[in-house]
Amino acid sequence: MKPRPIDLYSDTQTRPTAGMRAAMAAAEVGDEQSGDDPTTLRLCAEVAALLGQEAGVFMPSGTMCNLVAILVHTSPGDEVICDHQSHIYGTEAAGAAALAGVSIRALPSPHGIFTARQVADGIRPRARTAPRSALLCVEQTTNFSGGAVWPLAQLREVRDTARGHGLRCHLDGARLLNASAATGIAAADYAAGWDSAWIDLSKGLGCPVGAVLCGSAAFVRDAWQWKYRLGGAMRQSGVLAAAGLYALEHHVARLAADHANALAIWRILSACGLFRFDPPRPDSNILRFTFDAPAVRAEAFAERCLAEGVRVRAIGGNFIRATTHLDVAPREAEQAAHAMVAVARAVAAGA
Ligand SMILES: *Cc1c(COP(=O)(O)O)cnc(C)c1O
């Protein structure tokens, strides 16, 4: 049997550790739908405190966090402003359109980081004929734009601009703790003043499932009703929440190691001169780059890498994304980088 590749496809590829599985097995449980699962309640309280928000609700996925937040904050026919490469716009099977009935105004930007001026220009004047600009959504860190971290000042500027025009503000913090690991700025400082914010447990934190959506008590009450309506209410979810609590205790401080591994890969790939990085240097655990041989598609490059034991992802626009995580050791990161360089050299030489 072939050994498993070094998997840089996504930080969703982690497997729960032995310690996490033990914590899950030992979880105290109850009926989550009735608000009686003590472990889930504890997880929600801990994440709400971490994000400086009043309350939280456990969700099966980050996708449901975004969808429910949009459902709570908007009415059908409203418009949502977000980045043109955001998860809400390009994935999630257009749930915002299909289920919330909103249209999306997608702002172009270099790395998922747009300006307050763009937000101001994107907000439509109230008119009988125009959709109502209702909600601003921002990703911290940006996923398909290459793991970039919004500077705190700019994040506040776009938020204040939106608020000034009466929009609600939603922070897609799938990797918010990666932003904190990169800058030392507390997650609560990033999330302050946002009407809703969430973190994913199944990305860099290494859980098998789950996310926690936070906001005011009134927001969470409405979010709970949508969660139930969409079939997201659970029963003995403490088994899953226990993984989240374990991750908050054991897997947050180590996110910096993922960033160091991303930087190590970047150094090796940069030195060979065959790759172009965008952003020019990774801020967090995501690398986004093109292979500088125009005739070779990202998909073909990814296939060649897989044959050499490294799994990366072609993400469109001929970009390749490589993501470091819990299950990639420093030695494996370097090994993967050297394998990618070997593939690039072979392809560039016409092999
Ligand atoms: C992964 C991701 C989501 C969706 O989270 P799932 O848990 O995979 O449903 C949403 N937004 C961003 C920025 C993400 O990276």
Coordinates of C-alpha atoms and ligand atoms in Angstrom, one line a residue:
M1 CA 0.0 0.0 0.0
K2 CA 1.2 3.5 -0.8
P3 CA 2.0 5.6 2.2
R4 CA -0.5 8.5 2.9
P5 CA 0.6 11.7 1.2
I6 CA 1.7 14.7 3.1
D7 CA -1.7 16.4 3.1
L8 CA -1.6 20.1 2.4
Y9 CA -5.0 20.1 0.7
S10 CA -6.7 21.8 3.6
D11 CA -6.5 22.1 7.4
T12 CA -9.8 20.2 7.4
Q13 CA -7.8 17.0 6.8
T14 CA -6.7 16.6 10.4
R15 CA -7.6 13.5 12.3
P16 CA -8.7 13.7 16.0
T17 CA -5.7 12.9 18.3
A18 CA -5.8 10.2 20.9
G19 CA -6.2 12.9 23.6
M20 CA -9.1 14.4 21.8
R21 CA -10.8 11.1 21.3
A22 CA -10.4 10.3 25.1
A23 CA -12.0 13.7 25.9
M24 CA -14.9 12.9 23.6
A25 CA -15.4 9.5 25.1
A26 CA -15.5 11.0 28.6
A27 CA -17.9 13.8 27.8
E28 CA -20.8 14.6 30.1
V29 CA -23.9 14.8 27.8
G30 CA -27.6 15.8 27.7
D31 CA -30.2 16.9 25.1
E32 CA -28.7 19.8 23.2
Q33 CA -32.0 20.7 21.5
S34 CA -33.5 21.4 24.9
G35 CA -30.5 23.3 26.1
D36 CA -29.5 20.5 28.4
D37 CA -26.1 19.4 27.2
P38 CA -23.6 20.6 29.8
T39 CA -20.5 20.2 27.6
T40 CA -22.0 22.0 24.7
L41 CA -23.1 24.8 27.0
R42 CA -19.6 25.1 28.3
L43 CA -18.1 25.2 24.8
C44 CA -20.5 27.9 23.7
A45 CA -19.7 30.0 26.9
E46 CA -16.0 29.6 26.4
V47 CA -16.0 30.6 22.7
A48 CA -18.4 33.5 23.4
A49 CA -15.9 34.7 26.1
L50 CA -13.0 34.2 23.7
L51 CA -14.7 36.4 21.1
G52 CA -15.9 39.0 23.6
Q53 CA -19.5 38.2 22.6
E54 CA -22.5 37.7 24.9
A55 CA -23.6 34.2 23.8
G56 CA -22.8 31.4 21.4
V57 CA -24.5 28.5 19.6
F58 CA -22.9 25.2 18.5
M59 CA -23.3 24.5 14.8
P60 CA -22.5 21.5 12.7
S61 CA -20.4 23.6 10.3
G62 CA -19.0 27.0 9.5
T63 CA -21.2 27.0 6.4
M64 CA -24.3 26.9 8.7
C65 CA -22.8 29.7 10.8
N66 CA -22.6 31.9 7.8
L67 CA -26.1 30.9 6.5
V68 CA -27.8 31.4 9.8
A69 CA -26.1 34.7 10.4
I70 CA -27.3 35.9 7.0
L71 CA -30.8 34.6 7.7
V72 CA -30.9 36.5 11.0
H73 CA -29.5 39.7 9.7
T74 CA -31.3 40.1 6.4
S75 CA -34.7 39.8 4.7
P76 CA -35.3 38.4 1.2
G77 CA -34.4 40.9 -1.5
D78 CA -31.6 42.5 0.6
E79 CA -28.0 42.7 -0.5
V80 CA -24.9 41.4 1.3
I81 CA -21.5 43.0 0.7
C82 CA -18.5 40.7 0.8
D83 CA -15.2 40.0 -1.0
H84 CA -15.3 38.5 -4.5
Q85 CA -13.3 35.5 -3.3
S86 CA -15.1 34.9 -0.1
H87 CA -16.4 31.5 1.0
I88 CA -20.0 32.9 1.2
Y89 CA -19.9 34.0 -2.4
G90 CA -17.9 31.3 -4.2
T91 CA -18.9 28.2 -2.2
E92 CA -21.6 27.2 0.3
A93 CA -23.7 26.3 -2.8
A94 CA -25.1 29.8 -2.9
G95 CA -27.0 29.2 0.3
A96 CA -27.4 32.9 0.9
A97 CA -29.3 33.2 -2.4
A98 CA -31.1 29.9 -2.3
L99 CA -32.3 30.1 1.3
A100 CA -32.0 33.7 2.5
G101 CA -33.0 35.2 -0.8
V102 CA -30.3 37.8 -0.8
S103 CA -28.1 39.0 -3.6
I104 CA -24.4 39.6 -3.1
R105 CA -22.3 42.6 -4.0
A106 CA -18.8 41.1 -4.4
L107 CA -16.0 43.6 -4.0
P108 CA -12.7 42.9 -5.9
S109 CA -9.6 43.1 -3.7
P110 CA -6.0 41.9 -3.8
H111 CA -6.1 39.3 -0.9
G112 CA -9.7 39.4 0.3
I113 CA -8.9 42.7 2.1
F114 CA -10.9 45.6 0.7
T115 CA -11.2 49.2 1.8
A116 CA -13.7 51.3 3.6
R117 CA -14.0 53.4 0.5
Q118 CA -15.1 50.3 -1.5
V119 CA -17.7 49.5 1.2
A120 CA -19.0 53.1 1.1
D121 CA -19.2 53.0 -2.7
G122 CA -20.9 49.6 -2.5
I123 CA -23.7 50.6 -0.3
R124 CA -26.7 51.5 -2.3
P125 CA -28.7 54.7 -1.7
R126 CA -32.2 53.8 -0.4
A127 CA -34.5 53.8 -3.4
R128 CA -37.7 52.1 -4.3
T129 CA -35.9 50.4 -7.2
A130 CA -32.7 49.2 -5.4
P131 CA -32.0 46.3 -3.2
R132 CA -31.4 47.3 0.5
S133 CA -27.7 47.0 1.5
A134 CA -28.2 45.1 4.7
L135 CA -25.1 43.2 5.8
L136 CA -21.3 43.4 5.5
C137 CA -19.4 40.1 5.7
V138 CA -15.6 39.9 6.2
E139 CA -13.3 36.8 6.5
Q140 CA -10.5 36.9 9.0
T141 CA -8.2 35.2 7.8
T142 CA -9.1 35.2 4.1
N143 CA -9.3 31.7 2.8
F144 CA -9.2 31.5 -1.0
S145 CA -7.4 34.8 -1.1
G146 CA -4.4 33.2 0.5
G147 CA -4.7 33.3 4.3
A148 CA -4.1 37.0 4.6
V149 CA -4.7 38.8 7.9
W150 CA -6.8 41.9 8.0
P151 CA -5.0 44.7 9.9
L152 CA -7.1 45.6 12.9
A153 CA -7.4 49.3 11.9
Q154 CA -8.8 48.4 8.4
L155 CA -11.1 45.8 9.9
R156 CA -12.6 48.5 12.2
E157 CA -12.8 51.0 9.3
V158 CA -14.9 48.8 7.1
R159 CA -17.1 47.8 10.1
D160 CA -17.6 51.5 11.1
T161 CA -18.4 52.5 7.5
A162 CA -21.0 49.7 7.2
R163 CA -22.5 50.5 10.6
G164 CA -22.6 54.2 9.8
H165 CA -25.0 53.3 6.9
G166 CA -27.1 51.1 9.1
L167 CA -25.7 47.7 7.9
R168 CA -25.2 44.8 10.2
C169 CA -21.7 43.3 10.3
H170 CA -20.8 39.6 10.3
L171 CA -17.2 38.3 10.9
D172 CA -16.5 34.9 9.2
G173 CA -13.8 33.8 11.6
A174 CA -13.3 30.3 10.3
R175 CA -9.6 30.9 11.0
L176 CA -9.8 33.9 13.4
L177 CA -7.5 32.2 15.9
N178 CA -4.9 31.9 13.1
A179 CA -5.1 35.7 12.8
S180 CA -4.5 36.0 16.5
A181 CA -1.6 33.6 16.4
A182 CA -0.1 35.6 13.6
T183 CA -0.4 39.0 15.2
G184 CA -0.8 38.5 18.9
I185 CA -4.1 40.5 18.8
A186 CA -6.8 38.9 20.8
A187 CA -9.8 37.3 19.0
A188 CA -12.1 39.5 21.1
D189 CA -10.4 42.6 19.8
Y190 CA -11.0 41.5 16.2
A191 CA -14.6 40.5 16.9
A192 CA -15.5 43.6 19.0
G193 CA -18.3 45.6 17.5
W194 CA -19.4 42.9 15.0
D195 CA -23.0 41.8 15.3
S196 CA -22.0 38.2 14.8
A197 CA -18.7 36.2 14.7
W198 CA -17.7 32.6 14.7
I199 CA -14.8 30.2 14.7
D200 CA -14.5 26.8 13.1
L201 CA -13.4 23.9 15.2
S202 CA -12.7 21.6 12.2
K203 CA -9.9 23.6 10.6
G204 CA -6.7 24.4 12.4
L205 CA -8.1 23.4 15.7
G206 CA -8.3 19.8 14.6
C207 CA -11.8 18.7 15.6
P208 CA -13.8 16.3 13.5
V209 CA -16.8 18.6 13.3
G210 CA -18.3 21.8 14.6
A211 CA -18.2 25.6 14.8
V212 CA -19.5 28.1 17.3
L213 CA -21.5 31.2 16.2
C214 CA -21.6 34.1 18.6
G215 CA -23.3 37.4 19.1
S216 CA -25.7 39.2 21.4
A217 CA -28.2 37.1 23.4
A218 CA -31.0 38.3 21.1
F219 CA -29.0 37.3 18.0
V220 CA -28.3 33.9 19.4
R221 CA -31.9 33.4 20.3
D222 CA -32.8 34.1 16.6
A223 CA -29.9 32.0 15.4
W224 CA -31.1 29.0 17.5
Q225 CA -34.5 29.1 15.8
W226 CA -32.9 29.0 12.3
K227 CA -30.5 26.2 13.4
Y228 CA -33.4 24.2 14.6
R229 CA -35.4 25.0 11.4
L230 CA -32.5 23.9 9.2
G231 CA -32.1 20.6 11.0
G232 CA -29.0 21.6 12.9
A233 CA -30.3 21.1 16.4
M234 CA -28.6 18.1 18.0
R235 CA -29.1 15.7 21.0
Q236 CA -26.0 14.4 22.9
S237 CA -23.7 16.9 21.2
G238 CA -21.4 17.0 24.2
V239 CA -19.4 14.2 22.5
L240 CA -18.5 16.7 19.8
A241 CA -18.3 19.8 22.0
A242 CA -15.8 18.0 24.1
A243 CA -13.4 17.9 21.1
G244 CA -13.9 21.6 20.8
L245 CA -13.1 22.2 24.5
Y246 CA -10.0 20.0 24.2
A247 CA -8.9 21.9 21.1
L248 CA -9.2 25.3 22.9
E249 CA -7.0 24.0 25.6
H250 CA -4.4 22.1 23.6
H251 CA -4.5 23.3 19.9
V252 CA -4.5 27.1 20.1
A253 CA -1.0 27.8 21.2
R254 CA 0.4 25.4 18.6
L255 CA -1.2 27.3 15.6
A256 CA 2.0 29.3 15.5
A257 CA 3.8 26.1 14.5
D258 CA 1.6 25.8 11.5
H259 CA 2.5 29.3 10.5
A260 CA 6.2 28.5 10.9
N261 CA 5.8 25.5 8.7
A262 CA 4.0 27.6 6.0
L263 CA 6.9 30.0 6.1
A264 CA 9.5 27.2 5.8
I265 CA 7.7 25.9 2.7
W266 CA 7.6 29.4 1.3
R267 CA 11.3 29.9 1.8
I268 CA 12.2 26.7 0.0
L269 CA 9.7 27.3 -2.9
S270 CA 10.8 31.0 -3.2
A271 CA 14.5 30.0 -3.4
C272 CA 13.9 27.9 -6.6
G273 CA 12.4 30.9 -8.4
L274 CA 9.7 28.9 -10.2
F275 CA 6.7 30.0 -8.2
R276 CA 4.9 33.3 -7.8
F277 CA 3.3 33.9 -4.5
D278 CA 0.1 35.9 -3.9
P279 CA 0.1 37.2 -1.2
P280 CA 3.9 37.6 -1.6
R281 CA 4.5 35.9 1.7
P282 CA 2.2 33.8 3.9
D283 CA 0.6 35.6 6.9
S284 CA -0.8 32.4 8.4
N285 CA -1.1 28.7 7.5
I286 CA -2.1 29.1 3.9
L287 CA 0.2 29.5 0.9
R288 CA -1.3 30.6 -2.5
F289 CA 0.9 30.5 -5.5
T290 CA 1.1 29.9 -9.2
F291 CA 3.7 27.7 -10.9
D292 CA 5.5 30.0 -13.3
A293 CA 5.1 27.8 -16.4
P294 CA 2.1 29.2 -18.2
A295 CA 1.5 26.0 -20.2
V296 CA 1.1 23.9 -17.0
R297 CA -2.3 24.1 -15.3
A298 CA -2.5 24.1 -11.5
E299 CA -4.6 20.9 -11.7
A300 CA -1.8 19.1 -13.6
F301 CA 0.8 20.4 -11.2
A302 CA -1.2 19.2 -8.2
E303 CA -1.5 15.8 -9.9
R304 CA 2.2 15.5 -10.4
C305 CA 2.8 16.5 -6.7
L306 CA 0.3 13.8 -5.5
A307 CA 2.3 11.2 -7.5
E308 CA 5.3 12.4 -5.4
G309 CA 3.5 12.1 -2.2
V310 CA 2.3 15.7 -1.6
R311 CA -1.3 16.7 -1.8
V312 CA -2.0 20.3 -2.7
R313 CA -5.2 21.9 -4.1
A314 CA -5.9 23.7 -7.4
I315 CA -8.3 26.5 -6.3
G316 CA -9.1 28.2 -9.6
G317 CA -7.5 31.2 -11.3
N318 CA -4.6 28.7 -11.9
F319 CA -3.7 29.1 -8.2
I320 CA -2.4 26.4 -6.0
R321 CA -3.2 26.4 -2.3
A322 CA -1.1 24.6 0.3
T323 CA -2.3 24.6 3.9
T324 CA -0.4 23.5 7.0
H325 CA -2.0 22.0 10.0
L326 CA -1.8 19.8 13.1
D327 CA -1.0 16.6 11.1
V328 CA 2.0 18.2 9.2
A329 CA 5.2 18.0 11.2
P330 CA 8.1 20.5 10.4
R331 CA 10.1 17.7 8.8
E332 CA 7.1 16.8 6.5
A333 CA 6.6 20.5 5.6
E334 CA 10.2 20.7 4.4
Q335 CA 10.0 17.3 2.6
A336 CA 6.8 18.5 0.9
A337 CA 8.4 21.7 -0.3
H338 CA 11.4 19.9 -1.7
A339 CA 9.1 17.5 -3.5
M340 CA 7.2 20.4 -5.0
V341 CA 10.5 22.0 -6.2
A342 CA 11.5 18.7 -7.8
V343 CA 8.2 18.5 -9.6
A344 CA 8.5 22.1 -10.8
R345 CA 12.1 21.6 -12.0
A346 CA 11.1 18.4 -13.9
V347 CA 8.1 20.1 -15.5
A348 CA 10.1 23.2 -16.4
A349 CA 12.8 21.0 -18.0
G350 CA 10.0 19.4 -20.1
A351 CA 9.9 16.1 -18.3
Ligands
LIG1 C1 -14.1 26.5 5.8 C2 -14.7 27.9 5.8 C3 -16.0 28.1 5.9 C4 -17.0 26.9 6.0 O1 -16.7 26.1 7.1 P1 -17.2 24.6 7.1 O2 -17.0 24.2 8.6 O3 -16.2 23.9 6.2 O4 -18.6 24.5 6.7 C5 -16.5 29.4 5.8 N1 -15.7 30.4 5.7 C6 -14.4 30.3 5.6 C7 -13.5 31.5 5.4 C8 -13.8 29.0 5.6 O5 -12.5 28.9 5.4

